[in-house]
mmCIF file with all atom_site columns, C-alpha atoms in Angstrom:
data_model
loop_
_atom_site.group_PDB
_atom_site.id
_atom_site.type_symbol
_atom_site.label_atom_id
_atom_site.label_alt_id
_atom_site.label_comp_id
_atom_site.label_asym_id
_atom_site.label_entity_id
_atom_site.label_seq_id
_atom_site.pdbx_PDB_ins_code
_atom_site.Cartn_x
_atom_site.Cartn_y
_atom_site.Cartn_z
_atom_site.occupancy
_atom_site.B_iso_or_equiv
_atom_site.pdbx_formal_charge
_atom_site.auth_seq_id
_atom_site.auth_comp_id
_atom_site.auth_asym_id
_atom_site.auth_atom_id
_atom_site.pdbx_PDB_model_num
ATOM 1   C CA . GLY N 1 1   ? -0.024  0.156  -0.021  1.00 70.00 ? 10  GLY N CA 1
ATOM 2   C CA . GLN N 1 2   ? 0.783   3.619  0.105   1.00 79.00 ? 11  GLN N CA 1
ATOM 3   C CA . SER N 1 3   ? 1.455   6.012  2.875   1.00 88.00 ? 12  SER N CA 1
ATOM 4   C CA . LEU N 1 4   ? 2.003   9.866  2.963   1.00 93.00 ? 13  LEU N CA 1
ATOM 5   C CA . GLU N 1 5   ? 3.165   12.258 5.740   1.00 96.00 ? 14  GLU N CA 1
ATOM 6   C CA . GLN N 1 6   ? 2.549   16.042 5.699   1.00 97.00 ? 15  GLN N CA 1
ATOM 7   C CA . PRO N 1 7   ? 2.323   18.526 8.521   1.00 97.00 ? 16  PRO N CA 1
ATOM 8   C CA . SER N 1 8   ? -1.129  18.971 9.924   1.00 96.00 ? 17  SER N CA 1
ATOM 9   C CA . GLU N 1 9   ? -0.924  22.855 10.259  1.00 97.00 ? 18  GLU N CA 1
ATOM 10  C CA . VAL N 1 10  ? 1.130   25.635 9.045   1.00 98.00 ? 19  VAL N CA 1
ATOM 11  C CA . THR N 1 11  ? 0.673   29.384 9.698   1.00 97.00 ? 20  THR N CA 1
ATOM 12  C CA . ALA N 1 12  ? 2.323   32.100 7.544   1.00 97.00 ? 21  ALA N CA 1
ATOM 13  C CA . VAL N 1 13  ? 2.155   35.898 7.019   1.00 97.00 ? 22  VAL N CA 1
ATOM 14  C CA . GLU N 1 14  ? 0.671   37.391 4.089   1.00 98.00 ? 23  GLU N CA 1
ATOM 15  C CA . GLY N 1 15  ? 3.298   38.210 1.439   1.00 97.00 ? 24  GLY N CA 1
ATOM 16  C CA . ALA N 1 16  ? 5.672   35.680 2.716   1.00 98.00 ? 25  ALA N CA 1
ATOM 17  C CA . ILE N 1 17  ? 6.799   32.343 1.352   1.00 97.00 ? 26  ILE N CA 1
ATOM 18  C CA . VAL N 1 18  ? 5.587   29.036 2.863   1.00 98.00 ? 27  VAL N CA 1
ATOM 19  C CA . GLN N 1 19  ? 6.752   25.294 2.066   1.00 98.00 ? 28  GLN N CA 1
ATOM 20  C CA . ILE N 1 20  ? 4.546   22.177 2.745   1.00 98.00 ? 29  ILE N CA 1
ATOM 21  C CA . ASN N 1 21  ? 6.535   18.914 2.719   1.00 98.00 ? 30  ASN N CA 1
ATOM 22  C CA . CYS N 1 22  ? 5.253   15.500 1.824   1.00 98.00 ? 31  CYS N CA 1
ATOM 23  C CA . THR N 1 23  ? 7.035   12.258 2.176   1.00 97.00 ? 32  THR N CA 1
ATOM 24  C CA . TYR N 1 24  ? 5.529   9.111  0.960   1.00 95.00 ? 33  TYR N CA 1
ATOM 25  C CA . GLN N 1 25  ? 6.138   5.354  0.761   1.00 92.00 ? 34  GLN N CA 1
ATOM 26  C CA . THR N 1 26  ? 4.705   3.614  -2.211  1.00 85.00 ? 35  THR N CA 1
ATOM 27  C CA . SER N 1 27  ? 5.226   0.713  -4.679  1.00 80.00 ? 36  SER N CA 1
ATOM 28  C CA . GLY N 1 28  ? 5.467   1.417  -8.427  1.00 81.00 ? 37  GLY N CA 1
ATOM 29  C CA . PHE N 1 29  ? 5.491   5.298  -8.110  1.00 82.00 ? 38  PHE N CA 1
ATOM 30  C CA . TYR N 1 30  ? 3.496   7.077  -10.697 1.00 82.00 ? 39  TYR N CA 1
ATOM 31  C CA . GLY N 1 31  ? 3.771   10.817 -9.841  1.00 88.00 ? 40  GLY N CA 1
ATOM 32  C CA . LEU N 1 32  ? 3.157   13.219 -6.916  1.00 93.00 ? 41  LEU N CA 1
ATOM 33  C CA . SER N 1 33  ? 0.194   15.620 -7.119  1.00 94.00 ? 42  SER N CA 1
ATOM 34  C CA . TRP N 1 34  ? -1.018  18.568 -5.149  1.00 96.00 ? 43  TRP N CA 1
ATOM 35  C CA . TYR N 1 35  ? -4.520  19.676 -4.429  1.00 97.00 ? 44  TYR N CA 1
ATOM 36  C CA . GLN N 1 36  ? -6.122  22.633 -2.633  1.00 98.00 ? 45  GLN N CA 1
ATOM 37  C CA . GLN N 1 37  ? -9.348  22.594 -0.757  1.00 97.00 ? 46  GLN N CA 1
ATOM 38  C CA . HIS N 1 38  ? -11.099 25.484 0.882   1.00 97.00 ? 47  HIS N CA 1
ATOM 39  C CA . ASP N 1 39  ? -13.409 25.084 3.729   1.00 94.00 ? 48  ASP N CA 1
ATOM 40  C CA . GLY N 1 40  ? -16.740 23.731 2.564   1.00 93.00 ? 49  GLY N CA 1
ATOM 41  C CA . GLY N 1 41  ? -15.372 23.226 -0.930  1.00 96.00 ? 50  GLY N CA 1
ATOM 42  C CA . ALA N 1 42  ? -14.071 20.527 -3.206  1.00 97.00 ? 51  ALA N CA 1
ATOM 43  C CA . PRO N 1 43  ? -10.352 19.660 -3.844  1.00 97.00 ? 52  PRO N CA 1
ATOM 44  C CA . THR N 1 44  ? -8.956  21.383 -6.837  1.00 97.00 ? 53  THR N CA 1
ATOM 45  C CA . PHE N 1 45  ? -5.848  20.250 -8.797  1.00 94.00 ? 54  PHE N CA 1
ATOM 46  C CA . LEU N 1 46  ? -2.711  22.535 -8.322  1.00 95.00 ? 55  LEU N CA 1
ATOM 47  C CA . SER N 1 47  ? 0.370   20.742 -9.564  1.00 92.00 ? 56  SER N CA 1
ATOM 48  C CA . TYR N 1 48  ? 1.764   17.358 -10.662 1.00 91.00 ? 57  TYR N CA 1
ATOM 49  C CA . ASN N 1 49  ? 5.327   16.130 -10.693 1.00 92.00 ? 58  ASN N CA 1
ATOM 50  C CA . GLY N 1 50  ? 6.236   12.915 -12.594 1.00 89.00 ? 59  GLY N CA 1
ATOM 51  C CA . LEU N 1 51  ? 9.952   13.489 -12.744 1.00 91.00 ? 60  LEU N CA 1
ATOM 52  C CA . ASP N 1 52  ? 12.555  14.906 -10.357 1.00 96.00 ? 61  ASP N CA 1
ATOM 53  C CA . GLY N 1 53  ? 12.717  18.549 -10.170 1.00 96.00 ? 62  GLY N CA 1
ATOM 54  C CA . LEU N 1 54  ? 10.668  21.829 -9.860  1.00 96.00 ? 63  LEU N CA 1
ATOM 55  C CA . GLU N 1 55  ? 7.362   22.638 -11.597 1.00 93.00 ? 64  GLU N CA 1
ATOM 56  C CA . GLU N 1 56  ? 6.113   26.239 -11.613 1.00 94.00 ? 65  GLU N CA 1
ATOM 57  C CA . THR N 1 57  ? 2.667   27.503 -12.104 1.00 89.00 ? 66  THR N CA 1
ATOM 58  C CA . GLY N 1 58  ? 2.486   31.160 -11.153 1.00 93.00 ? 67  GLY N CA 1
ATOM 59  C CA . ARG N 1 59  ? 2.899   31.760 -7.359  1.00 96.00 ? 68  ARG N CA 1
ATOM 60  C CA . PHE N 1 60  ? 3.005   27.944 -6.744  1.00 96.00 ? 69  PHE N CA 1
ATOM 61  C CA . SER N 1 61  ? 5.844   25.540 -7.375  1.00 97.00 ? 70  SER N CA 1
ATOM 62  C CA . SER N 1 62  ? 6.126   21.838 -6.649  1.00 97.00 ? 71  SER N CA 1
ATOM 63  C CA . PHE N 1 63  ? 9.266   19.768 -6.312  1.00 97.00 ? 72  PHE N CA 1
ATOM 64  C CA . LEU N 1 64  ? 9.947   16.028 -6.333  1.00 97.00 ? 73  LEU N CA 1
ATOM 65  C CA . SER N 1 65  ? 12.934  13.983 -5.359  1.00 97.00 ? 74  SER N CA 1
ATOM 66  C CA . ARG N 1 66  ? 11.956  10.259 -6.231  1.00 94.00 ? 75  ARG N CA 1
ATOM 67  C CA . SER N 1 67  ? 15.256  9.020  -4.591  1.00 94.00 ? 76  SER N CA 1
ATOM 68  C CA . ASP N 1 68  ? 14.255  10.582 -1.326  1.00 96.00 ? 77  ASP N CA 1
ATOM 69  C CA . SER N 1 69  ? 10.491  9.814  -1.720  1.00 95.00 ? 78  SER N CA 1
ATOM 70  C CA . TYR N 1 70  ? 9.871   13.411 -0.868  1.00 96.00 ? 79  TYR N CA 1
ATOM 71  C CA . GLY N 1 71  ? 8.206   16.310 -2.465  1.00 97.00 ? 80  GLY N CA 1
ATOM 72  C CA . TYR N 1 72  ? 7.089   19.929 -1.400  1.00 98.00 ? 81  TYR N CA 1
ATOM 73  C CA . LEU N 1 73  ? 4.670   22.580 -2.443  1.00 98.00 ? 82  LEU N CA 1
ATOM 74  C CA . LEU N 1 74  ? 6.070   26.244 -2.317  1.00 98.00 ? 83  LEU N CA 1
ATOM 75  C CA . LEU N 1 75  ? 3.637   29.069 -2.242  1.00 98.00 ? 84  LEU N CA 1
ATOM 76  C CA . GLN N 1 76  ? 5.061   32.475 -2.819  1.00 97.00 ? 85  GLN N CA 1
ATOM 77  C CA . GLU N 1 77  ? 3.710   36.036 -2.141  1.00 97.00 ? 86  GLU N CA 1
ATOM 78  C CA . LEU N 1 78  ? 0.992   34.543 0.068   1.00 98.00 ? 87  LEU N CA 1
ATOM 79  C CA . GLN N 1 79  ? -2.402  36.062 -0.108  1.00 98.00 ? 88  GLN N CA 1
ATOM 80  C CA . MET N 1 80  ? -5.356  35.690 2.415   1.00 97.00 ? 89  MET N CA 1
ATOM 81  C CA . LYS N 1 81  ? -7.261  33.627 -0.257  1.00 97.00 ? 90  LYS N CA 1
ATOM 82  C CA . ASP N 1 82  ? -4.426  30.949 0.012   1.00 98.00 ? 91  ASP N CA 1
ATOM 83  C CA . SER N 1 83  ? -5.671  29.949 3.382   1.00 98.00 ? 92  SER N CA 1
ATOM 84  C CA . ALA N 1 84  ? -6.985  26.411 2.676   1.00 97.00 ? 93  ALA N CA 1
ATOM 85  C CA . SER N 1 85  ? -6.033  22.728 3.095   1.00 97.00 ? 94  SER N CA 1
ATOM 86  C CA . TYR N 1 86  ? -3.381  21.304 0.810   1.00 98.00 ? 95  TYR N CA 1
ATOM 87  C CA . PHE N 1 87  ? -3.276  17.633 0.055   1.00 97.00 ? 96  PHE N CA 1
ATOM 88  C CA . CYS N 1 88  ? -0.377  15.626 -1.598  1.00 97.00 ? 97  CYS N CA 1
ATOM 89  C CA . ALA N 1 89  ? -1.381  12.491 -3.418  1.00 94.00 ? 98  ALA N CA 1
ATOM 90  C CA . VAL N 1 90  ? 0.523   9.569  -5.011  1.00 92.00 ? 99  VAL N CA 1
ATOM 91  C CA . ARG N 1 91  ? -0.445  6.914  -7.467  1.00 83.00 ? 100 ARG N CA 1
ATOM 92  C CA . GLY N 1 92  ? 1.200   3.603  -6.741  1.00 79.00 ? 101 GLY N CA 1
ATOM 93  C CA . TYR N 1 93  ? 0.663   -0.041 -7.003  1.00 75.00 ? 102 TYR N CA 1
ATOM 94  C CA . SER N 1 94  ? -1.687  -1.434 -4.276  1.00 68.00 ? 103 SER N CA 1
ATOM 95  C CA . GLY N 1 95  ? -1.821  -5.085 -5.325  1.00 68.00 ? 104 GLY N CA 1
ATOM 96  C CA . ALA N 1 96  ? -3.922  -7.339 -7.524  1.00 64.00 ? 105 ALA N CA 1
ATOM 97  C CA . GLY N 1 97  ? -3.158  -5.253 -10.608 1.00 65.00 ? 106 GLY N CA 1
ATOM 98  C CA . SER N 1 98  ? -4.510  -2.095 -9.024  1.00 68.00 ? 107 SER N CA 1
ATOM 99  C CA . TYR N 1 99  ? -2.917  1.353  -9.030  1.00 72.00 ? 108 TYR N CA 1
ATOM 100 C CA . GLN N 1 100 ? -4.731  3.446  -6.535  1.00 80.00 ? 109 GLN N CA 1
ATOM 101 C CA . LEU N 1 101 ? -4.429  7.208  -5.789  1.00 85.00 ? 110 LEU N CA 1
ATOM 102 C CA . THR N 1 102 ? -3.740  7.921  -2.194  1.00 90.00 ? 111 THR N CA 1
ATOM 103 C CA . PHE N 1 103 ? -4.028  11.290 -0.444  1.00 93.00 ? 112 PHE N CA 1
ATOM 104 C CA . GLY N 1 104 ? -2.258  12.569 2.421   1.00 95.00 ? 113 GLY N CA 1
ATOM 105 C CA . LYS N 1 105 ? -4.180  13.785 5.529   1.00 95.00 ? 114 LYS N CA 1
ATOM 106 C CA . GLY N 1 106 ? -3.788  17.380 4.464   1.00 96.00 ? 115 GLY N CA 1
ATOM 107 C CA . THR N 1 107 ? -1.975  20.517 5.657   1.00 97.00 ? 116 THR N CA 1
ATOM 108 C CA . LYS N 1 108 ? -4.253  23.398 6.931   1.00 97.00 ? 117 LYS N CA 1
ATOM 109 C CA . LEU N 1 109 ? -2.519  26.625 5.965   1.00 98.00 ? 118 LEU N CA 1
ATOM 110 C CA . SER N 1 110 ? -3.585  29.780 7.661   1.00 98.00 ? 119 SER N CA 1
ATOM 111 C CA . VAL N 1 111 ? -2.368  33.130 6.290   1.00 98.00 ? 120 VAL N CA 1
ATOM 112 C CA . ILE N 1 112 ? -2.284  35.965 8.794   1.00 97.00 ? 121 ILE N CA 1
ATOM 113 C CA . PRO N 1 113 ? -2.155  39.668 7.986   1.00 96.00 ? 122 PRO N CA 1
ATOM 114 C CA . ASN Q 2 1   ? -19.407 21.515 -19.669 1.00 79.00 ? 7   ASN Q CA 1
ATOM 115 C CA . ALA Q 2 2   ? -21.052 20.987 -16.286 1.00 85.00 ? 8   ALA Q CA 1
ATOM 116 C CA . GLY Q 2 3   ? -17.900 18.852 -15.167 1.00 95.00 ? 9   GLY Q CA 1
ATOM 117 C CA . VAL Q 2 4   ? -18.667 16.544 -12.336 1.00 97.00 ? 10  VAL Q CA 1
ATOM 118 C CA . THR Q 2 5   ? -22.063 16.743 -10.673 1.00 97.00 ? 11  THR Q CA 1
ATOM 119 C CA . GLN Q 2 6   ? -23.165 15.206 -7.613  1.00 98.00 ? 12  GLN Q CA 1
ATOM 120 C CA . THR Q 2 7   ? -26.656 14.700 -6.101  1.00 97.00 ? 13  THR Q CA 1
ATOM 121 C CA . PRO Q 2 8   ? -27.951 15.345 -3.314  1.00 97.00 ? 14  PRO Q CA 1
ATOM 122 C CA . LYS Q 2 9   ? -25.821 18.010 -1.764  1.00 97.00 ? 15  LYS Q CA 1
ATOM 123 C CA . PHE Q 2 10  ? -27.171 17.204 1.823   1.00 97.00 ? 16  PHE Q CA 1
ATOM 124 C CA . GLN Q 2 11  ? -28.697 14.068 3.024   1.00 97.00 ? 17  GLN Q CA 1
ATOM 125 C CA . VAL Q 2 12  ? -29.853 12.802 6.463   1.00 97.00 ? 18  VAL Q CA 1
ATOM 126 C CA . LEU Q 2 13  ? -30.591 9.029  6.895   1.00 97.00 ? 19  LEU Q CA 1
ATOM 127 C CA . LYS Q 2 14  ? -31.627 6.893  9.683   1.00 97.00 ? 20  LYS Q CA 1
ATOM 128 C CA . THR Q 2 15  ? -29.540 3.889  10.681  1.00 98.00 ? 21  THR Q CA 1
ATOM 129 C CA . GLY Q 2 16  ? -30.400 0.912  8.411   1.00 97.00 ? 22  GLY Q CA 1
ATOM 130 C CA . GLN Q 2 17  ? -31.790 2.959  5.563   1.00 97.00 ? 23  GLN Q CA 1
ATOM 131 C CA . SER Q 2 18  ? -30.349 2.666  2.145   1.00 96.00 ? 24  SER Q CA 1
ATOM 132 C CA . MET Q 2 19  ? -29.760 5.289  -0.557  1.00 96.00 ? 25  MET Q CA 1
ATOM 133 C CA . THR Q 2 20  ? -27.890 5.971  -3.654  1.00 98.00 ? 26  THR Q CA 1
ATOM 134 C CA . LEU Q 2 21  ? -25.506 9.004  -4.035  1.00 98.00 ? 27  LEU Q CA 1
ATOM 135 C CA . GLN Q 2 22  ? -25.523 10.174 -7.791  1.00 98.00 ? 28  GLN Q CA 1
ATOM 136 C CA . CYS Q 2 23  ? -22.457 11.201 -9.694  1.00 98.00 ? 29  CYS Q CA 1
ATOM 137 C CA . ALA Q 2 24  ? -22.178 12.219 -13.334 1.00 98.00 ? 30  ALA Q CA 1
ATOM 138 C CA . GLN Q 2 25  ? -19.425 13.692 -15.535 1.00 97.00 ? 31  GLN Q CA 1
ATOM 139 C CA . ASP Q 2 26  ? -19.567 15.103 -19.047 1.00 96.00 ? 32  ASP Q CA 1
ATOM 140 C CA . MET Q 2 27  ? -16.040 15.183 -19.968 1.00 94.00 ? 33  MET Q CA 1
ATOM 141 C CA . ASN Q 2 28  ? -15.849 11.617 -21.374 1.00 93.00 ? 34  ASN Q CA 1
ATOM 142 C CA . HIS Q 2 29  ? -13.331 10.614 -18.691 1.00 93.00 ? 35  HIS Q CA 1
ATOM 143 C CA . GLU Q 2 30  ? -12.515 6.892  -18.266 1.00 91.00 ? 36  GLU Q CA 1
ATOM 144 C CA . TYR Q 2 31  ? -11.672 6.940  -14.583 1.00 91.00 ? 37  TYR Q CA 1
ATOM 145 C CA . MET Q 2 32  ? -14.013 7.676  -11.864 1.00 94.00 ? 38  MET Q CA 1
ATOM 146 C CA . SER Q 2 33  ? -13.911 7.294  -8.176  1.00 95.00 ? 39  SER Q CA 1
ATOM 147 C CA . TRP Q 2 34  ? -15.599 7.868  -4.899  1.00 97.00 ? 40  TRP Q CA 1
ATOM 148 C CA . TYR Q 2 35  ? -13.872 9.185  -1.832  1.00 97.00 ? 41  TYR Q CA 1
ATOM 149 C CA . ARG Q 2 36  ? -15.078 9.981  1.760   1.00 98.00 ? 42  ARG Q CA 1
ATOM 150 C CA . GLN Q 2 37  ? -13.531 12.761 3.763   1.00 97.00 ? 43  GLN Q CA 1
ATOM 151 C CA . ASP Q 2 38  ? -13.522 12.848 7.508   1.00 95.00 ? 44  ASP Q CA 1
ATOM 152 C CA . PRO Q 2 39  ? -12.090 15.321 9.809   1.00 86.00 ? 45  PRO Q CA 1
ATOM 153 C CA . GLY Q 2 40  ? -8.189  14.881 10.046  1.00 80.00 ? 46  GLY Q CA 1
ATOM 154 C CA . MET Q 2 41  ? -8.518  11.811 7.774   1.00 83.00 ? 47  MET Q CA 1
ATOM 155 C CA . GLY Q 2 42  ? -7.890  13.223 4.361   1.00 89.00 ? 48  GLY Q CA 1
ATOM 156 C CA . LEU Q 2 43  ? -9.497  11.618 1.394   1.00 94.00 ? 49  LEU Q CA 1
ATOM 157 C CA . ARG Q 2 44  ? -9.986  7.888  1.463   1.00 94.00 ? 50  ARG Q CA 1
ATOM 158 C CA . LEU Q 2 45  ? -10.793 5.937  -1.660  1.00 93.00 ? 51  LEU Q CA 1
ATOM 159 C CA . ILE Q 2 46  ? -14.160 3.922  -1.467  1.00 95.00 ? 52  ILE Q CA 1
ATOM 160 C CA . HIS Q 2 47  ? -14.442 2.391  -4.883  1.00 95.00 ? 53  HIS Q CA 1
ATOM 161 C CA . TYR Q 2 48  ? -13.244 3.227  -8.431  1.00 92.00 ? 54  TYR Q CA 1
ATOM 162 C CA . SER Q 2 49  ? -13.846 2.396  -12.045 1.00 92.00 ? 55  SER Q CA 1
ATOM 163 C CA . VAL Q 2 50  ? -11.396 2.519  -15.033 1.00 88.00 ? 56  VAL Q CA 1
ATOM 164 C CA . GLY Q 2 51  ? -14.131 2.389  -17.546 1.00 90.00 ? 57  GLY Q CA 1
ATOM 165 C CA . ALA Q 2 52  ? -17.728 1.268  -18.397 1.00 92.00 ? 58  ALA Q CA 1
ATOM 166 C CA . GLY Q 2 53  ? -18.437 -2.168 -16.644 1.00 93.00 ? 59  GLY Q CA 1
ATOM 167 C CA . ILE Q 2 54  ? -15.313 -2.168 -14.688 1.00 91.00 ? 60  ILE Q CA 1
ATOM 168 C CA . THR Q 2 55  ? -15.172 -1.432 -10.878 1.00 93.00 ? 61  THR Q CA 1
ATOM 169 C CA . ASP Q 2 56  ? -12.789 -2.138 -8.112  1.00 91.00 ? 62  ASP Q CA 1
ATOM 170 C CA . GLN Q 2 57  ? -12.415 -1.640 -4.430  1.00 91.00 ? 63  GLN Q CA 1
ATOM 171 C CA . GLY Q 2 58  ? -10.524 1.178  -2.719  1.00 90.00 ? 64  GLY Q CA 1
ATOM 172 C CA . GLU Q 2 59  ? -9.235  1.464  0.828   1.00 89.00 ? 65  GLU Q CA 1
ATOM 173 C CA . VAL Q 2 60  ? -12.673 1.601  2.583   1.00 94.00 ? 66  VAL Q CA 1
ATOM 174 C CA . PRO Q 2 61  ? -15.122 -0.313 0.490   1.00 95.00 ? 67  PRO Q CA 1
ATOM 175 C CA . ASN Q 2 62  ? -17.234 -2.037 3.093   1.00 96.00 ? 68  ASN Q CA 1
ATOM 176 C CA . GLY Q 2 63  ? -20.794 -1.009 3.291   1.00 96.00 ? 69  GLY Q CA 1
ATOM 177 C CA . TYR Q 2 64  ? -20.754 0.452  -0.341  1.00 97.00 ? 70  TYR Q CA 1
ATOM 178 C CA . ASN Q 2 65  ? -21.649 -0.806 -3.647  1.00 97.00 ? 71  ASN Q CA 1
ATOM 179 C CA . VAL Q 2 66  ? -20.952 0.764  -7.143  1.00 97.00 ? 72  VAL Q CA 1
ATOM 180 C CA . SER Q 2 67  ? -21.683 0.043  -10.682 1.00 96.00 ? 73  SER Q CA 1
ATOM 181 C CA . ARG Q 2 68  ? -20.569 1.691  -13.941 1.00 97.00 ? 74  ARG Q CA 1
ATOM 182 C CA . SER Q 2 69  ? -23.153 1.071  -16.707 1.00 96.00 ? 75  SER Q CA 1
ATOM 183 C CA . THR Q 2 70  ? -22.266 4.122  -18.707 1.00 96.00 ? 76  THR Q CA 1
ATOM 184 C CA . THR Q 2 71  ? -19.031 6.268  -19.123 1.00 95.00 ? 77  THR Q CA 1
ATOM 185 C CA . GLU Q 2 72  ? -21.008 9.244  -17.593 1.00 97.00 ? 78  GLU Q CA 1
ATOM 186 C CA . ASP Q 2 73  ? -22.541 7.843  -14.432 1.00 97.00 ? 79  ASP Q CA 1
ATOM 187 C CA . PHE Q 2 74  ? -21.005 6.298  -11.395 1.00 98.00 ? 80  PHE Q CA 1
ATOM 188 C CA . PRO Q 2 75  ? -23.470 5.891  -8.532  1.00 98.00 ? 81  PRO Q CA 1
ATOM 189 C CA . LEU Q 2 76  ? -22.513 4.815  -4.996  1.00 98.00 ? 82  LEU Q CA 1
ATOM 190 C CA . ARG Q 2 77  ? -25.010 2.810  -3.045  1.00 98.00 ? 83  ARG Q CA 1
ATOM 191 C CA . LEU Q 2 78  ? -25.212 2.668  0.770   1.00 96.00 ? 84  LEU Q CA 1
ATOM 192 C CA . LEU Q 2 79  ? -26.651 -0.737 1.499   1.00 92.00 ? 85  LEU Q CA 1
ATOM 193 C CA . SER Q 2 80  ? -27.597 -0.233 5.160   1.00 96.00 ? 86  SER Q CA 1
ATOM 194 C CA . ALA Q 2 81  ? -26.570 3.135  6.584   1.00 96.00 ? 87  ALA Q CA 1
ATOM 195 C CA . ALA Q 2 82  ? -24.569 3.248  9.766   1.00 97.00 ? 88  ALA Q CA 1
ATOM 196 C CA . PRO Q 2 83  ? -23.509 6.375  11.973  1.00 97.00 ? 89  PRO Q CA 1
ATOM 197 C CA . SER Q 2 84  ? -19.814 5.492  10.941  1.00 96.00 ? 90  SER Q CA 1
ATOM 198 C CA . GLN Q 2 85  ? -20.904 6.470  7.308   1.00 97.00 ? 91  GLN Q CA 1
ATOM 199 C CA . THR Q 2 86  ? -21.451 10.115 8.410   1.00 97.00 ? 92  THR Q CA 1
ATOM 200 C CA . SER Q 2 87  ? -19.028 11.844 6.271   1.00 98.00 ? 93  SER Q CA 1
ATOM 201 C CA . VAL Q 2 88  ? -18.577 14.190 3.137   1.00 98.00 ? 94  VAL Q CA 1
ATOM 202 C CA . TYR Q 2 89  ? -18.634 12.088 -0.096  1.00 98.00 ? 95  TYR Q CA 1
ATOM 203 C CA . PHE Q 2 90  ? -16.654 13.300 -3.185  1.00 98.00 ? 96  PHE Q CA 1
ATOM 204 C CA . CYS Q 2 91  ? -16.900 11.795 -6.631  1.00 98.00 ? 97  CYS Q CA 1
ATOM 205 C CA . ALA Q 2 92  ? -13.934 12.486 -8.954  1.00 96.00 ? 98  ALA Q CA 1
ATOM 206 C CA . SER Q 2 93  ? -13.144 11.797 -12.559 1.00 95.00 ? 99  SER Q CA 1
ATOM 207 C CA . SER Q 2 94  ? -9.863  11.872 -14.714 1.00 91.00 ? 100 SER Q CA 1
ATOM 208 C CA . TYR Q 2 95  ? -9.192  11.269 -18.359 1.00 87.00 ? 101 TYR Q CA 1
ATOM 209 C CA . ARG Q 2 96  ? -7.271  8.087  -17.431 1.00 75.00 ? 102 ARG Q CA 1
ATOM 210 C CA . SER Q 2 97  ? -5.164  6.745  -14.601 1.00 68.00 ? 103 SER Q CA 1
ATOM 211 C CA . GLY Q 2 98  ? -1.476  7.662  -14.324 1.00 62.00 ? 104 GLY Q CA 1
ATOM 212 C CA . GLY Q 2 99  ? 0.630   10.580 -15.518 1.00 61.00 ? 105 GLY Q CA 1
ATOM 213 C CA . ARG Q 2 100 ? -0.380  14.166 -16.031 1.00 61.00 ? 106 ARG Q CA 1
ATOM 214 C CA . SER Q 2 101 ? -3.778  12.935 -17.423 1.00 62.00 ? 107 SER Q CA 1
ATOM 215 C CA . ASP Q 2 102 ? -4.532  11.589 -13.995 1.00 78.00 ? 108 ASP Q CA 1
ATOM 216 C CA . THR Q 2 103 ? -5.676  14.932 -12.749 1.00 88.00 ? 109 THR Q CA 1
ATOM 217 C CA . GLN Q 2 104 ? -8.716  14.451 -10.643 1.00 92.00 ? 110 GLN Q CA 1
ATOM 218 C CA . TYR Q 2 105 ? -11.853 16.680 -11.173 1.00 95.00 ? 111 TYR Q CA 1
ATOM 219 C CA . PHE Q 2 106 ? -13.945 16.662 -8.076  1.00 97.00 ? 112 PHE Q CA 1
ATOM 220 C CA . GLY Q 2 107 ? -17.609 17.227 -7.761  1.00 98.00 ? 113 GLY Q CA 1
ATOM 221 C CA . PRO Q 2 108 ? -19.062 19.473 -5.090  1.00 98.00 ? 114 PRO Q CA 1
ATOM 222 C CA . GLY Q 2 109 ? -19.577 16.761 -2.596  1.00 97.00 ? 115 GLY Q CA 1
ATOM 223 C CA . THR Q 2 110 ? -22.623 15.157 -0.653  1.00 98.00 ? 116 THR Q CA 1
ATOM 224 C CA . ARG Q 2 111 ? -22.716 15.901 3.073   1.00 97.00 ? 117 ARG Q CA 1
ATOM 225 C CA . LEU Q 2 112 ? -24.282 12.665 4.659   1.00 97.00 ? 118 LEU Q CA 1
ATOM 226 C CA . THR Q 2 113 ? -25.391 12.319 8.174   1.00 97.00 ? 119 THR Q CA 1
ATOM 227 C CA . VAL Q 2 114 ? -26.660 8.917  9.543   1.00 97.00 ? 120 VAL Q CA 1
ATOM 228 C CA . LEU Q 2 115 ? -28.590 9.260  12.789  1.00 97.00 ? 121 LEU Q CA 1
#
């Protein structure tokens, strides 16, 4: 099976930079994704890393190191609207020919003025 | 495109009742799945389907049934509701499984309470 670890809560100041880490254990790794979820809303896709390195999308960047089974999401120029929960997710082999997508428990980011 | 739609948005059941949560997508996605979200537990996979006529169990399948008779629809059936099934249920779809095309598009969720 798969397991992921990420911090449960992070607080950062508006305008600052914050990094949310994710470590994972999986068989047959097929990429690391990040999702954002505002309170009461549905998760929405942010970023995907299939290969080692950095992917940048506007103020958000995501990094992957497959050798370390580690990735992070970097949010720059934080805005109040970035207050949300952030989930990392990996797809890996879960047995009997099945490749399942497993989510971490989420990191609640609070942006303060 | 409406994307992924779910009905109902809210539901209250009594223990032992059965019901079906509806999910539909109009993006011609092959892959559909059902998750439940409980506080502090993240999203846990209940059942998924890689195409019409094909379903498989996820991490927490007990007490739930699914079927996939068409590409568009993927209903989730609660056979005999229990208070432990009180949760928020999300349906998601993706073009396929694996790689960048694995981006999950989530429906708005169904908030279920079992008394």
